[in-house]
Amino acid sequence: MSNLIGRSIGAYRVEKKIGEGGNSDVYLALDTVNKQIVALKVLRLEHHSDRKQVERFWRGGHSARALQHPYIVPVHDAGLADSRYYIAMEYMEGRSIEDVLAEQNGPIARPLTLHYLEQIAEAVDYAHSRGVIHRDIKPSNILLSADRRTAYLTDFGIALLTGQETVTSSGSFIGTPEYISPEQIKGYKADVRSDIYSLGVTAYQMLSGKLPFDGPPVTILYQHINTPPPSIRRVNGRLPTGIDRPINKSLAKKPERRYQSAAAFVRDLHGATAGRPAGWRLWGGLALVAILVVSLGFWAAGGRNGAISPTVVVTREVSPAPGEVVQPPVVTSTPIPTVVPTSTTVAPATTAPTARPSRTPPTSTETPRPASATPAAGVLQLLVPADGADIRAAFGRQTFRWSWDQPLADDQSFELRFFPEGSDDFLAPFGWRKESRADDVDLNNLPAGTYRWRVLVVRGIDGILQEEIAVSEPFILVWGR
């Protein structure tokens, strides 16, 4: 494993390692441009040769970067620099809900739980309105502010844009076994109701201190599909009698029987726990402050000590058809799925972050399918690398330039992509630029082969192809990774 401490990745100087996930490491880093501390998530080198891993990592950063909401941890930047894929996000001083649950070894105070869930529900519904499905909502992905008054949703590492498929070409699919929805286990496409299910499991754990399903990964996956959750009041008898209904509805096996929004789920939780109609609002003025102060007294600040919930990759030889009945696993003959941790733990801050910098508009994660290769009207041209070097003989970093005389709209950006000759699937986008007409690329990140490079104008969260600026002639790379 390479040591990045003291090195720079683009504009970010790595200070120390503060966490890790299944395919990446997280570092405390200094943004030398904006002069602020960030959390820098870096894809490990051993995963660079896996196109799916690279694409998923980049998509996660891209999806989160496009989301600007008070209860979503902001992603400031994502791309490729110095031969490393990275995601730069705001560094949060507080800890996660997972840490609090582990520290207390029991439920979180009910008023505080509802307060946090209300904030996360707003974040979830906002992401859904922008076409983003999180697919991995769980306590470790809910971070708290230093004063524990605000909850933030983070880690869109396996996020899905609406309309994309969840199952990989090999038939594998990913998710955290304790929180994954039945349809994701079966290999069906995830949608907003899949996130509602994961939020329901999270709410169950926050209110009771226990998971609805526990055991080895195969057992948990079987229970998600076939076993009703135990009554939450049997786990925590102090909860009101009406709490089972909203919890059970959020955990319905069939997506159509669940809530259709996170807000509707939390409204019903409020109504059930308060003994009032579902639309009644619990929080207001000094009452919120008083309840928070009392609730916060139940625990003292401390280090991160919560266990990390792994993410499981479950492989099926054949993806099930709609309506297929999934047979229960036989423990003696069914192989245990490969477990790949994706939870990211982050240590408390030693330096308080500064104000959030402005973020550029989002770009596409989907390969464009232009109707025509004819460039739009105007002065537009693909230029050779700035130094005029022969691409076939050059090594290392090159600066690719293009010209374009038309202004970009607020929701548009340039994007540089490399396509293997004869394929419409790009390996990975090499950054996006709002104003500049140039991009630096380390060609050693591409395998040997023949490529076309394109500059695109993309728009919006779904990456709608606005215009294709130009398409290059093929050029040859005579080296690989």
Short mmCIF file of N, CA and C in Angstrom, two decimals, residues 51-53 165-174 186-187 313-320:
data_model
loop_
_atom_site.label_atom_id
_atom_site.label_comp_id
_atom_site.label_asym_id
_atom_site.label_seq_id
_atom_site.Cartn_x
_atom_site.Cartn_y
_atom_site.Cartn_z
N ARG A 51 -12.40 -1.55 -13.88
CA ARG A 51 -13.17 -0.45 -14.45
C ARG A 51 -14.44 -0.18 -13.66
N LYS A 52 -15.10 -1.23 -13.18
CA LYS A 52 -16.33 -1.05 -12.43
C LYS A 52 -16.07 -0.31 -11.11
N GLN A 53 -14.97 -0.66 -10.46
CA GLN A 53 -14.64 0.02 -9.20
C GLN A 53 -14.36 1.50 -9.45
N GLU A 165 -28.83 0.65 -13.97
CA GLU A 165 -29.04 -0.68 -13.43
C GLU A 165 -28.21 -0.86 -12.16
N THR A 166 -28.71 -1.71 -11.27
CA THR A 166 -27.97 -1.98 -10.04
C THR A 166 -27.10 -3.20 -10.16
N VAL A 167 -27.38 -4.12 -11.06
CA VAL A 167 -26.66 -5.37 -11.13
C VAL A 167 -25.51 -5.22 -12.09
N THR A 168 -24.33 -5.68 -11.71
CA THR A 168 -23.18 -5.61 -12.58
C THR A 168 -23.27 -6.69 -13.63
N SER A 169 -22.39 -6.61 -14.61
CA SER A 169 -22.42 -7.57 -15.71
C SER A 169 -22.14 -8.98 -15.24
N SER A 170 -21.44 -9.12 -14.11
CA SER A 170 -21.14 -10.45 -13.59
C SER A 170 -22.27 -11.02 -12.75
N GLY A 171 -23.33 -10.24 -12.53
CA GLY A 171 -24.44 -10.69 -11.70
C GLY A 171 -24.28 -10.33 -10.24
N SER A 172 -23.22 -9.61 -9.88
CA SER A 172 -23.00 -9.21 -8.50
C SER A 172 -23.76 -7.93 -8.19
N PHE A 173 -24.07 -7.75 -6.92
CA PHE A 173 -24.65 -6.48 -6.49
C PHE A 173 -24.13 -6.17 -5.10
N ILE A 174 -24.21 -4.92 -4.71
CA ILE A 174 -23.56 -4.52 -3.48
C ILE A 174 -24.53 -3.83 -2.55
N LYS A 186 -32.25 -9.46 -4.25
CA LYS A 186 -32.71 -10.27 -5.38
C LYS A 186 -32.10 -9.82 -6.71
N GLY A 187 -31.45 -8.68 -6.70
CA GLY A 187 -30.83 -8.21 -7.94
C GLY A 187 -31.71 -7.31 -8.77
N VAL A 313 -20.82 -8.28 -1.03
CA VAL A 313 -21.00 -8.44 -2.46
C VAL A 313 -21.52 -9.85 -2.67
N VAL A 314 -22.76 -9.97 -3.10
CA VAL A 314 -23.41 -11.26 -3.24
C VAL A 314 -23.49 -11.62 -4.71
N THR A 315 -22.96 -12.76 -5.09
CA THR A 315 -22.90 -13.15 -6.50
C THR A 315 -23.91 -14.24 -6.77
N ARG A 316 -24.69 -14.05 -7.84
CA ARG A 316 -25.63 -15.06 -8.31
C ARG A 316 -25.22 -15.45 -9.71
N GLU A 317 -25.36 -16.74 -10.05
CA GLU A 317 -25.00 -17.15 -11.41
C GLU A 317 -25.98 -16.58 -12.42
N VAL A 318 -27.24 -16.48 -12.04
CA VAL A 318 -28.27 -15.94 -12.93
C VAL A 318 -29.09 -14.96 -12.13
N SER A 319 -29.28 -13.76 -12.66
CA SER A 319 -30.11 -12.78 -11.97
C SER A 319 -31.56 -13.23 -12.02
N PRO A 320 -32.32 -13.11 -10.94
CA PRO A 320 -33.70 -13.58 -10.91
C PRO A 320 -34.59 -12.74 -11.79
#
